[in-house]
């Protein structure tokens, strides 16, 4: 979900594996590889892969280095993070005293490259119980300004019920709306902005969501980060795709590790938040370590735009089945030029990124992403020709993944998706609380992104 869509990102679907007699041909497989799935939560079983539940969310860190390349190890950092050219990164300390890495260079015949990654959390020693207490306290504090309980969702079963739940898993897609893209006028950034303060305030006050009720409370990141974590834990997903993540090592990874997750982060090179004094945002993929083992990672940058795509091979521990999961966030802005870029990005995803990772036509594929395009767009249609959507993109008139008000303009659209290959069997999806969203819009006190 993009910005407001983040709430709807909690779509869910369940899938089961299809017998080998139903395998797809190599040509169709290459197309399936190119298909993207929106961030949803899904269960997958490996006799009949079952995919269930997912949330929308956007952006990740970008890394080109293959899994076998050298890795840096830092306190509280993700062991799977790799750096393209280590010599370009230097250790820095942000304005709050936390360790970070920065890469800033102007390579020949290319645009300026600037990546800033935090390496440690400001909450180094915290227990699961203390995390839950902070979540409760954040919701309670926001309740002083209005209703703050999360939207209620329910699981909607598929018409054909899957079997073998022990081999099932849940997938979540969620765009968390980066702190560096939604901060208020009084927020203190970890670094000095490079843009003029007047321009910064004019364009980036609460990310433009100034009409949200009590924006100073809704977008207070010291509260909102716990509400984001609450929305993620609410789904209890086994695989999580996030976009617009700029506090991965400083918050999301260390907190979710307490609940049995590990993950990968891929930052954007030209993240707009960096010049505003914040960290780079990007995409993230997290997985439950008791259920999945990471076998391989392919981190990719699109040739056009600054967007990124993570493709990972996860091995289901119980069945030893490999499942390929892609998390991406495509070019924003609604105009013909940007839609052409999104179409090229989808081609690249399907024809290059997935084909580099998938080794057999029997391997299931899940694509989670914020496509920034509606179902009628050519970029989404390309994916939907070869992958199935966990949500009904044609008949569900109450399907919405972003319903936001910026200033006097209100926009309701579907731009986030969960796609899965035909050798997975859909089991259930998480409902969209249409009426509640219609009243509150998103983000709001009842949904943080």
PDB file of N, CA, C and O in Angstrom, residues 343-383:
ATOM      1  N   UNK A 343       6.057   0.039 -16.958  1.00  0.00           N
ATOM      2  CA  UNK A 343       5.955  -1.089 -17.888  1.00  0.00           C
ATOM      3  C   UNK A 343       7.330  -1.692 -18.131  1.00  0.00           C
ATOM      4  O   UNK A 343       7.499  -2.923 -18.153  1.00  0.00           O
ATOM      5  N   UNK A 344       8.339  -0.851 -18.303  1.00  0.00           N
ATOM      6  CA  UNK A 344       9.701  -1.350 -18.509  1.00  0.00           C
ATOM      7  C   UNK A 344      10.220  -2.036 -17.248  1.00  0.00           C
ATOM      8  O   UNK A 344      10.948  -3.033 -17.330  1.00  0.00           O
ATOM      9  N   UNK A 345       9.865  -1.512 -16.089  1.00  0.00           N
ATOM     10  CA  UNK A 345      10.294  -2.137 -14.840  1.00  0.00           C
ATOM     11  C   UNK A 345       9.664  -3.515 -14.661  1.00  0.00           C
ATOM     12  O   UNK A 345      10.320  -4.461 -14.201  1.00  0.00           O
ATOM     13  N   UNK A 346       8.393  -3.650 -15.037  1.00  0.00           N
ATOM     14  CA  UNK A 346       7.732  -4.954 -14.963  1.00  0.00           C
ATOM     15  C   UNK A 346       8.411  -5.940 -15.909  1.00  0.00           C
ATOM     16  O   UNK A 346       8.644  -7.107 -15.553  1.00  0.00           O
ATOM     17  N   UNK A 347       8.733  -5.515 -17.111  1.00  0.00           N
ATOM     18  CA  UNK A 347       9.447  -6.384 -18.051  1.00  0.00           C
ATOM     19  C   UNK A 347      10.767  -6.863 -17.451  1.00  0.00           C
ATOM     20  O   UNK A 347      11.132  -8.036 -17.547  1.00  0.00           O
ATOM     21  N   UNK A 348      11.468  -5.936 -16.835  1.00  0.00           N
ATOM     22  CA  UNK A 348      12.759  -6.266 -16.229  1.00  0.00           C
ATOM     23  C   UNK A 348      12.579  -7.244 -15.081  1.00  0.00           C
ATOM     24  O   UNK A 348      13.365  -8.184 -14.913  1.00  0.00           O
ATOM     25  N   UNK A 349      11.567  -7.018 -14.283  1.00  0.00           N
ATOM     26  CA  UNK A 349      11.287  -7.914 -13.160  1.00  0.00           C
ATOM     27  C   UNK A 349      11.014  -9.327 -13.646  1.00  0.00           C
ATOM     28  O   UNK A 349      11.580 -10.304 -13.136  1.00  0.00           O
ATOM     29  N   UNK A 350      10.139  -9.436 -14.639  1.00  0.00           N
ATOM     30  CA  UNK A 350       9.715 -10.755 -15.106  1.00  0.00           C
ATOM     31  C   UNK A 350      10.782 -11.460 -15.939  1.00  0.00           C
ATOM     32  O   UNK A 350      10.972 -12.665 -15.814  1.00  0.00           O
ATOM     33  N   UNK A 351      11.453 -10.722 -16.779  1.00  0.00           N
ATOM     34  CA  UNK A 351      12.364 -11.345 -17.737  1.00  0.00           C
ATOM     35  C   UNK A 351      13.776 -11.497 -17.227  1.00  0.00           C
ATOM     36  O   UNK A 351      14.514 -12.363 -17.702  1.00  0.00           O
ATOM     37  N   UNK A 352      14.181 -10.653 -16.261  1.00  0.00           N
ATOM     38  CA  UNK A 352      15.567 -10.704 -15.791  1.00  0.00           C
ATOM     39  C   UNK A 352      15.675 -11.091 -14.319  1.00  0.00           C
ATOM     40  O   UNK A 352      16.304 -12.093 -13.977  1.00  0.00           O
ATOM     41  N   UNK A 353      15.050 -10.314 -13.449  1.00  0.00           N
ATOM     42  CA  UNK A 353      15.250 -10.516 -12.021  1.00  0.00           C
ATOM     43  C   UNK A 353      14.799 -11.903 -11.564  1.00  0.00           C
ATOM     44  O   UNK A 353      15.533 -12.610 -10.869  1.00  0.00           O
ATOM     45  N   UNK A 354      13.577 -12.299 -11.946  1.00  0.00           N
ATOM     46  CA  UNK A 354      13.075 -13.599 -11.522  1.00  0.00           C
ATOM     47  C   UNK A 354      13.812 -14.739 -12.208  1.00  0.00           C
ATOM     48  O   UNK A 354      14.089 -15.775 -11.605  1.00  0.00           O
ATOM     49  N   UNK A 355      14.152 -14.563 -13.466  1.00  0.00           N
ATOM     50  CA  UNK A 355      14.855 -15.631 -14.192  1.00  0.00           C
ATOM     51  C   UNK A 355      16.253 -15.880 -13.657  1.00  0.00           C
ATOM     52  O   UNK A 355      16.810 -16.958 -13.838  1.00  0.00           O
ATOM     53  N   UNK A 356      16.841 -14.878 -13.011  1.00  0.00           N
ATOM     54  CA  UNK A 356      18.156 -15.073 -12.405  1.00  0.00           C
ATOM     55  C   UNK A 356      18.079 -15.944 -11.165  1.00  0.00           C
ATOM     56  O   UNK A 356      19.069 -16.528 -10.737  1.00  0.00           O
ATOM     57  N   UNK A 357      16.897 -16.023 -10.569  1.00  0.00           N
ATOM     58  CA  UNK A 357      16.741 -16.699  -9.280  1.00  0.00           C
ATOM     59  C   UNK A 357      16.061 -18.048  -9.391  1.00  0.00           C
ATOM     60  O   UNK A 357      16.482 -19.028  -8.771  1.00  0.00           O
ATOM     61  N   UNK A 358      14.989 -18.131 -10.166  1.00  0.00           N
ATOM     62  CA  UNK A 358      14.205 -19.360 -10.271  1.00  0.00           C
ATOM     63  C   UNK A 358      14.964 -20.374 -11.121  1.00  0.00           C
ATOM     64  O   UNK A 358      15.388 -20.079 -12.234  1.00  0.00           O
ATOM     65  N   UNK A 359      15.137 -21.563 -10.598  1.00  0.00           N
ATOM     66  CA  UNK A 359      15.927 -22.588 -11.297  1.00  0.00           C
ATOM     67  C   UNK A 359      15.098 -23.725 -11.866  1.00  0.00           C
ATOM     68  O   UNK A 359      15.595 -24.528 -12.634  1.00  0.00           O
ATOM     69  N   UNK A 360      13.823 -23.810 -11.479  1.00  0.00           N
ATOM     70  CA  UNK A 360      12.979 -24.904 -11.949  1.00  0.00           C
ATOM     71  C   UNK A 360      11.555 -24.420 -12.106  1.00  0.00           C
ATOM     72  O   UNK A 360      11.069 -23.607 -11.311  1.00  0.00           O
ATOM     73  N   UNK A 361      10.859 -24.939 -13.117  1.00  0.00           N
ATOM     74  CA  UNK A 361       9.476 -24.545 -13.335  1.00  0.00           C
ATOM     75  C   UNK A 361       8.546 -25.076 -12.254  1.00  0.00           C
ATOM     76  O   UNK A 361       7.390 -24.686 -12.171  1.00  0.00           O
ATOM     77  N   UNK A 362       9.049 -25.985 -11.421  1.00  0.00           N
ATOM     78  CA  UNK A 362       8.241 -26.509 -10.329  1.00  0.00           C
ATOM     79  C   UNK A 362       8.266 -25.599  -9.101  1.00  0.00           C
ATOM     80  O   UNK A 362       7.490 -25.782  -8.172  1.00  0.00           O
ATOM     81  N   UNK A 363       9.180 -24.632  -9.084  1.00  0.00           N
ATOM     82  CA  UNK A 363       9.304 -23.758  -7.922  1.00  0.00           C
ATOM     83  C   UNK A 363       8.218 -22.680  -7.925  1.00  0.00           C
ATOM     84  O   UNK A 363       8.054 -21.962  -8.913  1.00  0.00           O
ATOM     85  N   UNK A 364       7.484 -22.553  -6.839  1.00  0.00           N
ATOM     86  CA  UNK A 364       6.441 -21.520  -6.760  1.00  0.00           C
ATOM     87  C   UNK A 364       7.039 -20.120  -6.663  1.00  0.00           C
ATOM     88  O   UNK A 364       8.179 -19.935  -6.232  1.00  0.00           O
ATOM     89  N   UNK A 365       6.254 -19.136  -7.072  1.00  0.00           N
ATOM     90  CA  UNK A 365       6.678 -17.735  -7.083  1.00  0.00           C
ATOM     91  C   UNK A 365       5.603 -16.879  -6.406  1.00  0.00           C
ATOM     92  O   UNK A 365       4.413 -17.073  -6.647  1.00  0.00           O
ATOM     93  N   UNK A 366       6.058 -15.939  -5.605  1.00  0.00           N
ATOM     94  CA  UNK A 366       5.168 -14.955  -4.997  1.00  0.00           C
ATOM     95  C   UNK A 366       5.788 -13.580  -5.241  1.00  0.00           C
ATOM     96  O   UNK A 366       6.983 -13.388  -5.049  1.00  0.00           O
ATOM     97  N   UNK A 367       4.977 -12.642  -5.687  1.00  0.00           N
ATOM     98  CA  UNK A 367       5.444 -11.272  -5.904  1.00  0.00           C
ATOM     99  C   UNK A 367       4.604 -10.330  -5.046  1.00  0.00           C
ATOM    100  O   UNK A 367       3.381 -10.320  -5.132  1.00  0.00           O
ATOM    101  N   UNK A 368       5.282  -9.553  -4.226  1.00  0.00           N
ATOM    102  CA  UNK A 368       4.637  -8.579  -3.349  1.00  0.00           C
ATOM    103  C   UNK A 368       5.091  -7.191  -3.771  1.00  0.00           C
ATOM    104  O   UNK A 368       6.274  -6.966  -3.975  1.00  0.00           O
ATOM    105  N   UNK A 369       4.171  -6.248  -3.918  1.00  0.00           N
ATOM    106  CA  UNK A 369       4.646  -4.944  -4.322  1.00  0.00           C
ATOM    107  C   UNK A 369       3.626  -3.835  -4.401  1.00  0.00           C
ATOM    108  O   UNK A 369       2.430  -4.061  -4.528  1.00  0.00           O
ATOM    109  N   UNK A 370       4.168  -2.647  -4.319  1.00  0.00           N
ATOM    110  CA  UNK A 370       3.421  -1.424  -4.586  1.00  0.00           C
ATOM    111  C   UNK A 370       3.767  -1.037  -6.022  1.00  0.00           C
ATOM    112  O   UNK A 370       4.870  -0.590  -6.301  1.00  0.00           O
ATOM    113  N   UNK A 371       2.822  -1.231  -6.927  1.00  0.00           N
ATOM    114  CA  UNK A 371       3.073  -1.008  -8.348  1.00  0.00           C
ATOM    115  C   UNK A 371       2.794   0.433  -8.776  1.00  0.00           C
ATOM    116  O   UNK A 371       3.142   0.818  -9.888  1.00  0.00           O
ATOM    117  N   UNK A 372       2.123   1.194  -7.931  1.00  0.00           N
ATOM    118  CA  UNK A 372       1.744   2.559  -8.284  1.00  0.00           C
ATOM    119  C   UNK A 372       0.916   2.624  -9.562  1.00  0.00           C
ATOM    120  O   UNK A 372       0.872   3.658 -10.242  1.00  0.00           O
ATOM    121  N   UNK A 373       0.280   1.525  -9.928  1.00  0.00           N
ATOM    122  CA  UNK A 373      -0.566   1.448 -11.115  1.00  0.00           C
ATOM    123  C   UNK A 373      -1.838   0.694 -10.775  1.00  0.00           C
ATOM    124  O   UNK A 373      -1.813  -0.255  -9.986  1.00  0.00           O
ATOM    125  N   UNK A 374      -2.930   1.071 -11.398  1.00  0.00           N
ATOM    126  CA  UNK A 374      -4.210   0.420 -11.156  1.00  0.00           C
ATOM    127  C   UNK A 374      -4.346  -0.847 -11.994  1.00  0.00           C
ATOM    128  O   UNK A 374      -3.583  -1.062 -12.944  1.00  0.00           O
ATOM    129  N   UNK A 375      -5.305  -1.716 -11.670  1.00  0.00           N
ATOM    130  CA  UNK A 375      -5.461  -2.993 -12.386  1.00  0.00           C
ATOM    131  C   UNK A 375      -5.654  -2.837 -13.895  1.00  0.00           C
ATOM    132  O   UNK A 375      -5.291  -3.737 -14.662  1.00  0.00           O
ATOM    133  N   UNK A 376      -6.203  -1.717 -14.339  1.00  0.00           N
ATOM    134  CA  UNK A 376      -6.431  -1.512 -15.771  1.00  0.00           C
ATOM    135  C   UNK A 376      -5.181  -1.100 -16.530  1.00  0.00           C
ATOM    136  O   UNK A 376      -5.178  -1.056 -17.758  1.00  0.00           O
ATOM    137  N   UNK A 377      -4.099  -0.816 -15.814  1.00  0.00           N
ATOM    138  CA  UNK A 377      -2.861  -0.382 -16.466  1.00  0.00           C
ATOM    139  C   UNK A 377      -2.173  -1.553 -17.156  1.00  0.00           C
ATOM    140  O   UNK A 377      -2.324  -2.708 -16.759  1.00  0.00           O
ATOM    141  N   UNK A 378      -1.400  -1.250 -18.163  1.00  0.00           N
ATOM    142  CA  UNK A 378      -0.691  -2.292 -18.903  1.00  0.00           C
ATOM    143  C   UNK A 378       0.375  -2.964 -18.046  1.00  0.00           C
ATOM    144  O   UNK A 378       0.616  -4.165 -18.179  1.00  0.00           O
ATOM    145  N   UNK A 379       0.993  -2.214 -17.151  1.00  0.00           N
ATOM    146  CA  UNK A 379       2.040  -2.802 -16.312  1.00  0.00           C
ATOM    147  C   UNK A 379       1.473  -3.887 -15.397  1.00  0.00           C
ATOM    148  O   UNK A 379       2.088  -4.943 -15.215  1.00  0.00           O
ATOM    149  N   UNK A 380       0.285  -3.655 -14.819  1.00  0.00           N
ATOM    150  CA  UNK A 380      -0.337  -4.663 -13.954  1.00  0.00           C
ATOM    151  C   UNK A 380      -0.900  -5.805 -14.782  1.00  0.00           C
ATOM    152  O   UNK A 380      -0.792  -6.985 -14.408  1.00  0.00           O
ATOM    153  N   UNK A 381      -1.485  -5.490 -15.923  1.00  0.00           N
ATOM    154  CA  UNK A 381      -2.029  -6.541 -16.788  1.00  0.00           C
ATOM    155  C   UNK A 381      -0.941  -7.515 -17.228  1.00  0.00           C
ATOM    156  O   UNK A 381      -1.188  -8.721 -17.358  1.00  0.00           O
ATOM    157  N   UNK A 382       0.266  -7.018 -17.460  1.00  0.00           N
ATOM    158  CA  UNK A 382       1.369  -7.888 -17.867  1.00  0.00           C
ATOM    159  C   UNK A 382       1.641  -8.952 -16.811  1.00  0.00           C
ATOM    160  O   UNK A 382       1.844 -10.126 -17.136  1.00  0.00           O
ATOM    161  N   UNK A 383       1.634  -8.529 -15.567  1.00  0.00           N
ATOM    162  CA  UNK A 383       1.888  -9.479 -14.486  1.00  0.00           C
ATOM    163  C   UNK A 383       0.726 -10.449 -14.341  1.00  0.00           C
ATOM    164  O   UNK A 383       0.897 -11.656 -14.176  1.00  0.00           O
TER     165      UNK A 383
END
